[in-house]
Structures are given as C-alpha cells and as structure tokens.
Amino acid sequence: MVGVHTAMRAGDSMLLQRSSADVRGPAARPTRSTVEFAPESAPRSVEDSAPELVRLAKFHAPEIVFGPGSLPEAAHAAVRLGARRPLLVTDPGLLAAGWPDELLGYLREAGLQPRVWHDVTPNPKDHEIEAGFAHYLAEGCDVVLGIGGGSVIDAAKGVALLAGGGGRILDYEGIDKVVNPIPPLVMMPATSGTGADVSQFCIVTDTQRLNKITIMGRALVPDISVVDPRLLTTMPDDLNATTGLDALTHGIESFVSLAHNPLTDTHALQAISLVIGNLAQTLDAPHDSAARMCMAQAALEAGLAFSNAILGATHAMSHQVGGLLDLPHGVLNGVLLPHVIRFNGTEEPNRYRCVGLAMNLPMAPDTPDDEIAELVALRVRRLADHVGVPKGLAELGVSAVDVPRLAELTMGDACLTTNPRQATVGDIEDLFRAAL
C-alpha cells in the first residue's frame, strides 16, 4: 500500500509525500484487499521491479454544494430528486435560529409543499425516529431533508431508512443491513463537526439498553449535501466547541484507521490542520467569517475521511458513554481521544508523526517514536482545555462501577474493528479508568 511519511503545507492545503514502504513497516500483513501495482513505465517483470502495494479503495461521497449563501440550492436539489412533498427534519434550536423558515421559503418558491418534523433531541432516540417515520407516512412525504446538527441528520436518515424498509430502527444495527431503496436525502449541516451530511453512518440511541447503535451502509450516504457556513454562526459556544472536537477526532482516527487509504489520508490531514488552526478562533472571535468557513470545510473533509476509512476506539468508547448518560458526543471524544492516542501510538508512530505535522507541532525528524503520540495527545488536550472540555469522565457523571459494562459494550461497536491496535476488554477498561 502507499504509505505517507511526510505532510507538508502548501498554502491552505496539506500535501502528502509517499513512501515506498507500508507505513506500518515491513512486518505489516497483506490482506485480501491488497494488490500489487506498478506504474506503466515500470518494468513488467516481477524480478525487475519492486512495485508499491496499493490497497484498493472505494470512496463514497454525495454531491456537495459548499459556500456562503448556498442554502437556496437545497430547494433546487429537492426538485431535481423528484420531491413534491418533502419532509424537513430539524429541531427546536434550529427553529429558534430561523434557518428552517428561510429554507421553507425557498422550498415553496420552488413549487414544493414541505412538511416539518422537529421532535428530535440530542443523541436521537429510537422512539423519536419511529415517530418521525409515522409523521412521514401520515403527511404522504417523498424526499427527506435534514437541517441541523448530527442528531438531526441521523434522525433524518433513520426516517428515510424506515420509509424504505419498515420495521424498527434497531433492526438495522450493523453493517449493510439496509437492503431496500430509501427516499432521496438532502442534508444541510448547522454544526461544524459531525460529518453526518456526507457519511454512511447513522447513530441511534437504544433507550432500552442505554447505548448507541451504529447503522452503516452505502445507502445512508446522502444524495446531496449543502454546506452553508452561515448556519454555523448561530451555534451556542459549547456546541461549536464540541462539534469541532468531533471533527478533529474524525480526522485523527480515520488517518490511523486500518481502513485508511491515500484518498482518505488527504481529507483527514486537511481536516486536522483546519481544526487546529481555526476552532479556537471561532470561539474567541465568533464573527470571523474566514474561521467559520475553515471549520465548515474541516467538518466536511473529516466526514469524507471517516465515512470511508471508518474510525477507532475513541468513537467506540464514546458511543457507549453517550448512550448511557445522554452526554454530548464531542465532549466525550475530547476527553477520551488523548488516552486512545497514547494507546495506539506504539502501533502507528509514523502515522501520528504525520498528524503532528498537520498540527504544526515542533517535531524534529529525529524525534523518537515513543514521544510522537505523547506530543499529539498533549496538543489535543490543550485544545480541549481551551474550549472548556472537562479533564475526565468523572466530571461528566461516569463512575468506576460503570467501566466494566461500558468496556463490554465497546467491544461490540463497529468502530473498534478499524482501530490500529487490537484491544482487549481489559485494555478498554484500562482506557476508561485512565480517562476518569
């Protein structure tokens, strides 16, 4: 596979420099998805060449419309997708901010008869999504639109999923359980972190088991994502901070994921660089439109990266705590991520070196491998401190007695499968205790 050993700045972009060896070293095991590739100009004989190994990559992405003032494009997108009576999914906070009303005006100008459903809470619940589906049916809707944060977009995906296949939302837990066509999806993110508007994930709280389930599949990638950075200006500071940390976690975990590839690497490093350079500025100077634009791009690129490279132990763990205590996902990531970086660092020092370069950390070429992950972890924690994230899970209500159950649930989370270092239930318990 193509390895990355250097990340260099080029204006506002990150450039990757390839190495000829797998970034995990010569001992890395090839998999069935690994093939040999030699450029056209290379000798054809195996004896005469030493081709790089390139992992086959499949990259899922929606059509994307990006930029200030792009919200009206959502109405045109809905028309192109055949909408007549679209269901607009949102939440009370967005309604108060006024963005859904603006969008409804564009939809009506386009000749559509939109319906609205807004009974979504943070960390959308199974019964909420099923109620949204009942509303979809009762109103005779066709296309599903979502305007809001990750909770709204996940709820909108869940409604569409049920519209296509029926049953209960929890029936779809796992990978590629969505087998029937679902209504077209148009998503408009109003936070700068979740990446749900471009991803193949839907995260739902199971209110009986008090944990979050992961639904994953190509069908859940929205048809069109309309990213208007204006929508970010009405986020409360705490939501701005936590969703930004979520984007950072997406970038880091997807870059070191076992499923990463050259296509996801570029987006992941760019997202990391943008968050490190702009999240604090959006809090210190909320009207800085350039910083808002950069955070909108960071969320988008991080979403493209993790949707295709998947994630790791941080998300596998935070899903369980969020399901148990209904806590903000980005806050949990901000607490857990430094501990997971230290755990994974012994396995992927070269990958974390690239992460450190994207963060603009002062690292010399001869910085020892065992120091790289620590430097990255400390930088994440400094940013978490700046935006007001608690030091540990205990401050959020997690206790030592919760650890065994949380660790056991983590082992069944799909995100753990692509963590770069294999983890036992004992390892996960240790990480939870370190994060308390």
Coordinates of C-alpha atoms in Angstrom, one line a residue:
M1 CA 0.0 0.0 0.0
V2 CA 1.1 3.6 -0.5
G3 CA 2.5 5.0 2.7
V4 CA 2.7 8.6 3.8
H5 CA 5.8 9.7 5.6
T6 CA 5.7 13.4 5.2
A7 CA 3.0 16.0 5.4
M8 CA 3.9 19.5 4.0
R9 CA 1.9 22.7 4.0
A10 CA 1.1 24.3 0.6
G11 CA -0.9 27.5 1.2
D12 CA -4.1 26.4 2.9
S13 CA -3.7 22.7 1.9
M14 CA -1.7 19.7 3.1
L15 CA 0.5 17.8 0.6
L16 CA 1.3 14.2 1.2
Q17 CA 4.7 12.7 0.3
R18 CA 4.6 9.0 -0.5
S19 CA 7.0 6.4 1.0
S20 CA 7.7 3.2 -0.8
A21 CA 7.0 1.0 2.3
D22 CA 3.9 0.4 4.2
V23 CA 3.6 3.0 6.9
R24 CA 3.2 0.2 9.5
G25 CA 6.6 -1.3 8.5
P26 CA 7.7 -4.4 6.6
A27 CA 6.0 -6.7 9.1
A28 CA 2.5 -5.5 8.3
R29 CA 0.3 -8.3 7.0
P30 CA -1.2 -8.0 3.5
T31 CA -4.9 -8.6 3.3
R32 CA -7.3 -9.8 0.6
S33 CA -7.9 -6.2 -0.3
T34 CA -4.2 -5.6 -1.0
V35 CA -2.9 -5.8 -4.6
E36 CA 0.4 -5.1 -6.3
F37 CA 0.5 -2.1 -8.6
A38 CA 3.3 -1.0 -10.9
P39 CA 3.1 2.2 -13.0
E40 CA 3.0 1.9 -16.8
S41 CA 6.6 3.0 -17.1
A42 CA 7.9 0.3 -14.7
P43 CA 9.4 -2.9 -15.9
R44 CA 6.8 -5.7 -16.4
S45 CA 8.9 -8.4 -14.9
V46 CA 8.4 -9.0 -11.1
E47 CA 12.1 -9.8 -10.9
D48 CA 13.0 -6.5 -12.5
S49 CA 10.8 -4.3 -10.3
A50 CA 9.7 -3.7 -6.7
P51 CA 6.2 -2.3 -7.0
E52 CA 4.5 -0.4 -4.3
L53 CA 1.5 -2.0 -2.7
V54 CA -1.7 -0.1 -3.1
R55 CA -4.9 -1.0 -1.1
L56 CA -7.9 -1.0 -3.3
A57 CA -10.1 2.0 -2.3
K58 CA -13.8 2.7 -2.7
F59 CA -14.7 6.2 -1.9
H60 CA -18.3 7.1 -1.0
A61 CA -19.4 10.7 -1.3
P62 CA -22.6 12.7 -2.0
E63 CA -22.9 15.7 -4.4
I64 CA -21.6 18.6 -2.4
V65 CA -22.6 22.3 -2.7
F66 CA -20.3 24.4 -0.5
G67 CA -20.2 28.1 0.3
P68 CA -21.9 31.1 2.0
G69 CA -25.4 31.6 0.7
S70 CA -25.7 28.1 -0.7
L71 CA -28.9 27.2 1.3
P72 CA -31.3 28.0 -1.6
E73 CA -29.6 25.3 -3.6
A74 CA -31.2 22.7 -1.3
A75 CA -34.6 23.6 -2.8
H76 CA -33.3 23.1 -6.3
A77 CA -31.7 19.8 -5.2
A78 CA -35.0 18.6 -3.8
V79 CA -36.8 19.4 -7.1
R80 CA -34.1 17.5 -9.1
L81 CA -34.6 14.5 -6.9
G82 CA -38.3 14.4 -7.6
A83 CA -39.7 16.0 -4.5
R84 CA -43.3 17.1 -4.3
R85 CA -43.9 17.0 -0.5
P86 CA -40.6 16.7 1.2
L87 CA -40.2 16.1 4.9
L88 CA -38.0 18.7 6.5
V89 CA -36.4 17.3 9.7
T90 CA -35.0 19.8 12.2
D91 CA -35.0 20.6 15.9
P92 CA -36.3 23.3 18.2
G93 CA -32.9 25.0 18.4
L94 CA -32.7 25.5 14.7
L95 CA -36.3 26.6 14.5
A96 CA -35.5 29.4 17.0
A97 CA -32.4 30.3 14.9
G98 CA -34.7 30.8 11.9
W99 CA -32.8 28.7 9.3
P100 CA -35.7 26.2 8.7
D101 CA -38.1 29.1 8.0
E102 CA -35.6 30.5 5.4
L103 CA -35.4 27.1 3.8
L104 CA -39.1 26.6 3.8
G105 CA -39.4 29.8 1.8
Y106 CA -37.0 28.5 -0.8
L107 CA -38.9 25.2 -1.0
R108 CA -42.2 26.9 -1.5
E109 CA -40.8 29.2 -4.1
A110 CA -39.7 26.1 -6.0
G111 CA -43.3 24.9 -6.1
L112 CA -43.0 22.3 -3.3
Q113 CA -45.3 21.5 -0.4
P114 CA -42.9 20.8 2.5
R115 CA -43.8 19.3 5.8
V116 CA -41.8 19.8 9.0
W117 CA -40.9 17.4 11.8
H118 CA -38.8 18.8 14.7
D119 CA -39.2 16.4 17.7
V120 CA -35.5 15.5 17.7
T121 CA -33.3 15.6 20.8
P122 CA -29.5 15.4 21.1
N123 CA -28.4 11.8 20.6
P124 CA -31.6 10.8 18.7
K125 CA -33.6 8.1 20.3
D126 CA -35.1 5.0 18.7
H127 CA -38.7 6.1 19.5
E128 CA -38.1 9.6 18.2
I129 CA -37.1 8.3 14.8
E130 CA -40.0 5.9 14.6
A131 CA -42.3 8.9 15.5
G132 CA -40.7 10.8 12.6
F133 CA -41.4 8.0 10.2
A134 CA -45.1 7.9 11.3
H135 CA -45.2 11.6 10.5
Y136 CA -43.6 11.0 7.1
L137 CA -46.3 8.4 6.3
A138 CA -49.2 10.5 7.6
E139 CA -48.1 13.5 5.5
G140 CA -47.5 11.5 2.3
C141 CA -43.9 12.7 2.0
D142 CA -41.4 11.6 -0.6
V143 CA -37.9 13.2 -0.2
V144 CA -36.2 13.7 3.2
L145 CA -34.3 16.9 4.0
G146 CA -32.4 17.5 7.2
I147 CA -31.2 20.9 8.5
G148 CA -29.3 20.8 11.8
G149 CA -26.5 19.0 13.6
G150 CA -25.6 15.4 13.6
S151 CA -28.5 14.4 15.7
V152 CA -31.0 15.9 13.2
I153 CA -29.2 14.4 10.2
D154 CA -29.0 10.9 11.8
A155 CA -32.7 11.2 12.6
A156 CA -33.5 12.2 9.0
K157 CA -31.5 9.2 7.8
G158 CA -33.4 6.9 10.2
V159 CA -36.7 8.2 8.9
A160 CA -35.7 7.5 5.3
L161 CA -34.4 4.1 6.3
L162 CA -37.7 3.1 7.8
A163 CA -39.6 4.6 4.8
G164 CA -37.6 2.2 2.6
G165 CA -37.7 -1.0 4.7
G166 CA -40.1 -0.6 7.6
G167 CA -39.7 -2.4 10.9
R168 CA -37.9 -0.8 13.9
I169 CA -34.8 1.3 13.6
L170 CA -32.9 -1.0 16.0
D171 CA -33.4 -3.8 13.4
Y172 CA -30.8 -2.2 11.2
E173 CA -27.9 -2.2 13.6
G174 CA -24.6 -3.2 12.0
I175 CA -23.2 -3.1 8.5
D176 CA -25.1 -3.2 5.2
K177 CA -28.4 -4.1 6.8
V178 CA -30.2 -1.6 4.5
V179 CA -31.2 -3.7 1.6
N180 CA -34.2 -1.7 0.2
P181 CA -34.1 1.6 -1.7
I182 CA -34.7 4.6 0.6
P183 CA -36.1 8.1 -0.3
P184 CA -33.6 10.6 -1.6
L185 CA -31.7 12.6 1.1
V186 CA -30.6 16.3 1.1
M187 CA -28.7 17.4 4.2
M188 CA -27.7 20.8 5.4
P189 CA -25.3 20.8 8.4
A190 CA -25.7 23.5 11.0
T191 CA -22.7 22.5 13.1
S192 CA -19.0 22.1 12.2
G193 CA -18.1 18.7 13.3
T194 CA -20.3 15.6 12.8
G195 CA -19.8 15.0 9.1
A196 CA -23.1 13.2 9.1
D197 CA -24.2 15.1 6.0
V198 CA -21.6 13.2 3.9
S199 CA -21.2 9.9 5.8
Q200 CA -22.6 6.4 5.5
F201 CA -23.3 6.2 9.3
C202 CA -26.4 6.7 11.3
I203 CA -26.0 6.7 15.1
V204 CA -29.1 6.0 17.2
T205 CA -29.7 5.7 21.0
D206 CA -31.2 2.4 22.1
T207 CA -33.4 3.6 25.0
Q208 CA -33.8 0.1 26.4
R209 CA -30.1 -0.9 26.5
L210 CA -29.0 2.6 27.1
N211 CA -26.3 2.6 24.5
K212 CA -25.8 3.9 21.0
I213 CA -26.1 1.6 18.0
T214 CA -24.2 2.1 14.7
I215 CA -26.0 1.7 11.4
M216 CA -23.7 1.7 8.4
G217 CA -24.2 1.3 4.7
R218 CA -23.7 3.0 1.3
A219 CA -27.5 3.7 1.2
L220 CA -27.1 6.2 4.0
V221 CA -24.7 8.5 2.2
P222 CA -27.0 11.5 1.4
D223 CA -27.6 12.3 -2.3
I224 CA -26.7 16.0 -1.8
S225 CA -25.0 17.9 1.0
V226 CA -25.5 21.7 1.0
V227 CA -22.9 23.3 3.3
D228 CA -23.6 26.9 4.0
P229 CA -21.2 28.3 6.6
R230 CA -23.8 31.0 7.6
L231 CA -25.6 28.3 9.5
L232 CA -22.7 27.9 11.9
T233 CA -23.0 31.4 13.2
T234 CA -26.0 30.6 15.4
M235 CA -24.4 27.7 17.3
P236 CA -24.0 28.1 21.0
D237 CA -20.4 28.2 22.1
D238 CA -20.5 24.8 23.8
L239 CA -21.9 23.2 20.7
N240 CA -19.3 24.9 18.5
A241 CA -16.6 23.6 20.7
T242 CA -17.8 20.0 21.0
T243 CA -18.6 19.5 17.3
G244 CA -15.2 21.0 16.4
L245 CA -13.5 18.4 18.7
D246 CA -15.6 15.7 17.0
A247 CA -14.2 16.8 13.6
L248 CA -10.7 16.6 15.0
T249 CA -11.3 13.1 16.3
H250 CA -12.7 12.1 12.9
G251 CA -9.6 13.3 11.2
I252 CA -7.1 11.6 13.6
E253 CA -9.0 8.3 13.9
S254 CA -9.6 8.0 10.2
F255 CA -5.9 8.8 9.4
V256 CA -4.6 6.0 11.6
S257 CA -7.5 3.6 10.9
L258 CA -6.7 0.2 9.5
A259 CA -9.0 1.0 6.6
H260 CA -7.3 4.3 5.6
N261 CA -6.1 4.8 2.1
P262 CA -4.5 7.6 0.0
L263 CA -7.9 9.1 -0.8
T264 CA -8.9 9.4 2.8
D265 CA -5.5 10.5 4.0
T266 CA -5.6 13.8 2.2
H267 CA -9.0 14.7 3.7
A268 CA -8.1 13.6 7.2
L269 CA -4.9 15.6 7.4
Q270 CA -6.5 18.7 5.9
A271 CA -9.3 18.4 8.5
I272 CA -6.8 18.1 11.4
S273 CA -4.9 21.2 10.2
L274 CA -8.1 23.3 9.7
V275 CA -9.5 22.4 13.2
I276 CA -6.2 23.1 15.0
G277 CA -5.9 26.4 13.1
N278 CA -9.4 27.7 13.4
L279 CA -11.6 26.1 16.2
A280 CA -10.3 28.3 19.0
Q281 CA -10.6 31.4 16.7
T282 CA -14.3 30.7 16.2
L283 CA -14.8 30.9 19.9
D284 CA -12.5 33.8 20.6
A285 CA -13.8 35.8 17.6
P286 CA -17.3 34.4 16.7
H287 CA -17.8 36.8 13.8
D288 CA -14.6 35.8 12.0
S289 CA -16.2 34.5 8.8
A290 CA -12.9 33.1 7.4
A291 CA -12.5 30.9 10.5
R292 CA -16.1 29.7 10.2
M293 CA -15.6 28.8 6.6
C294 CA -12.5 26.8 7.5
M295 CA -14.4 24.9 10.2
A296 CA -17.2 24.2 7.8
Q297 CA -14.5 22.7 5.4
A298 CA -12.9 20.9 8.3
A299 CA -16.2 19.2 9.2
L300 CA -16.8 18.3 5.6
E301 CA -13.4 16.8 4.9
A302 CA -13.3 14.9 8.2
G303 CA -16.7 13.5 7.3
L304 CA -15.4 12.3 3.9
A305 CA -12.4 10.8 5.6
F306 CA -14.1 8.8 8.3
S307 CA -17.1 7.7 6.1
N308 CA -14.6 5.8 4.0
A309 CA -11.8 4.9 6.5
I310 CA -14.1 4.3 9.5
L311 CA -12.9 5.3 13.0
G312 CA -11.4 3.7 16.1
A313 CA -11.5 3.2 19.8
T314 CA -12.4 6.8 20.7
H315 CA -15.7 6.6 19.0
A316 CA -16.4 3.0 20.0
M317 CA -16.0 4.1 23.6
S318 CA -17.8 7.5 23.4
H319 CA -20.8 5.9 21.8
Q320 CA -21.3 3.8 24.9
V321 CA -20.9 6.7 27.4
G322 CA -23.2 8.8 25.3
G323 CA -25.9 6.1 25.2
L324 CA -25.7 5.6 29.0
L325 CA -25.7 9.2 30.2
D326 CA -27.0 11.1 27.1
L327 CA -23.9 13.3 27.0
P328 CA -22.6 15.4 24.1
H329 CA -20.6 13.2 21.8
G330 CA -17.9 15.8 21.1
V331 CA -17.2 16.4 24.8
L332 CA -16.7 12.7 25.3
N333 CA -14.3 12.5 22.3
G334 CA -12.3 15.4 23.7
V335 CA -11.8 13.6 27.0
L336 CA -11.1 10.1 25.5
L337 CA -9.0 10.9 22.4
P338 CA -5.7 11.7 24.2
H339 CA -5.8 8.4 26.0
V340 CA -6.6 6.5 22.9
I341 CA -3.7 8.3 21.0
R342 CA -1.3 7.1 23.7
F343 CA -2.6 3.6 23.5
N344 CA -2.4 3.5 19.7
G345 CA 0.9 5.4 19.4
T346 CA 3.1 2.3 20.0
E347 CA 1.5 0.7 16.9
E348 CA 1.4 3.6 14.5
P349 CA 4.2 6.1 15.3
N350 CA 4.7 7.1 11.7
R351 CA 1.1 7.9 11.2
Y352 CA 1.0 10.0 14.3
R353 CA 4.1 11.8 13.1
C354 CA 2.1 13.0 10.1
V355 CA -0.8 14.0 12.4
G356 CA 1.7 16.0 14.4
L357 CA 3.0 17.8 11.3
A358 CA -0.6 18.6 10.3
M359 CA -1.0 20.2 13.7
N360 CA 2.2 22.2 13.1
L361 CA 3.9 20.7 16.2
P362 CA 7.6 21.5 16.6
M363 CA 8.9 18.0 15.8
A364 CA 12.4 17.3 14.5
P365 CA 12.9 14.5 12.0
D366 CA 14.8 12.6 14.8
T367 CA 12.1 13.0 17.4
P368 CA 11.8 9.5 19.0
D369 CA 8.8 7.4 18.0
D370 CA 7.8 7.0 21.6
E371 CA 7.4 10.8 22.0
I372 CA 5.3 11.4 18.9
A373 CA 2.0 10.1 20.3
E374 CA 2.5 12.0 23.6
L375 CA 3.1 15.3 21.7
V376 CA -0.1 14.8 19.7
A377 CA -2.1 13.8 22.8
L378 CA -0.9 16.8 24.7
R379 CA -1.9 19.1 21.8
V380 CA -5.4 17.6 21.7
R381 CA -5.7 18.1 25.4
R382 CA -4.6 21.8 25.2
L383 CA -7.3 22.5 22.6
A384 CA -9.8 20.7 24.8
D385 CA -8.8 22.8 27.7
H386 CA -9.1 26.0 25.6
V387 CA -12.7 25.2 24.6
G388 CA -13.7 24.1 28.1
V389 CA -13.9 20.3 28.0
P390 CA -13.7 18.6 31.4
K391 CA -10.5 16.8 32.3
G392 CA -12.1 13.5 32.9
L393 CA -15.2 11.4 32.6
A394 CA -15.9 11.5 36.3
E395 CA -16.8 15.2 36.0
L396 CA -19.5 14.1 33.5
G397 CA -21.1 11.5 35.8
V398 CA -19.2 8.4 34.9
S399 CA -18.1 6.2 37.8
A400 CA -15.8 3.3 38.2
V401 CA -18.7 0.9 38.6
D402 CA -19.8 1.8 35.0
V403 CA -16.4 0.8 33.5
P404 CA -16.9 -3.0 33.0
R405 CA -20.3 -2.5 31.3
L406 CA -19.0 0.3 29.1
A407 CA -16.0 -1.8 28.1
E408 CA -18.1 -4.8 27.3
L409 CA -20.4 -2.7 25.0
T410 CA -17.4 -1.1 23.4
M411 CA -16.1 -4.4 22.2
G412 CA -19.2 -4.8 20.0
D413 CA -19.0 -1.4 18.4
A414 CA -18.2 -1.4 14.7
C415 CA -15.7 1.4 15.0
L416 CA -13.4 -0.7 17.1
T417 CA -12.7 -3.1 14.2
T418 CA -10.6 -0.5 12.4
N419 CA -8.6 0.7 15.4
P420 CA -4.9 0.4 14.5
R421 CA -4.1 -1.5 17.7
Q422 CA -6.0 -4.6 18.7
A423 CA -7.7 -4.0 22.1
T424 CA -9.0 -6.5 24.6
V425 CA -11.8 -5.8 27.0
G426 CA -9.1 -5.3 29.7
D427 CA -7.4 -2.7 27.5
I428 CA -10.7 -0.8 27.1
E429 CA -11.3 -0.9 30.8
D430 CA -7.9 0.5 31.5
L431 CA -8.5 3.3 29.0
F432 CA -11.8 4.2 30.7
R433 CA -10.2 4.2 34.1
A434 CA -7.4 6.4 32.8
A435 CA -10.0 8.8 31.4
L436 CA -12.0 9.0 34.7

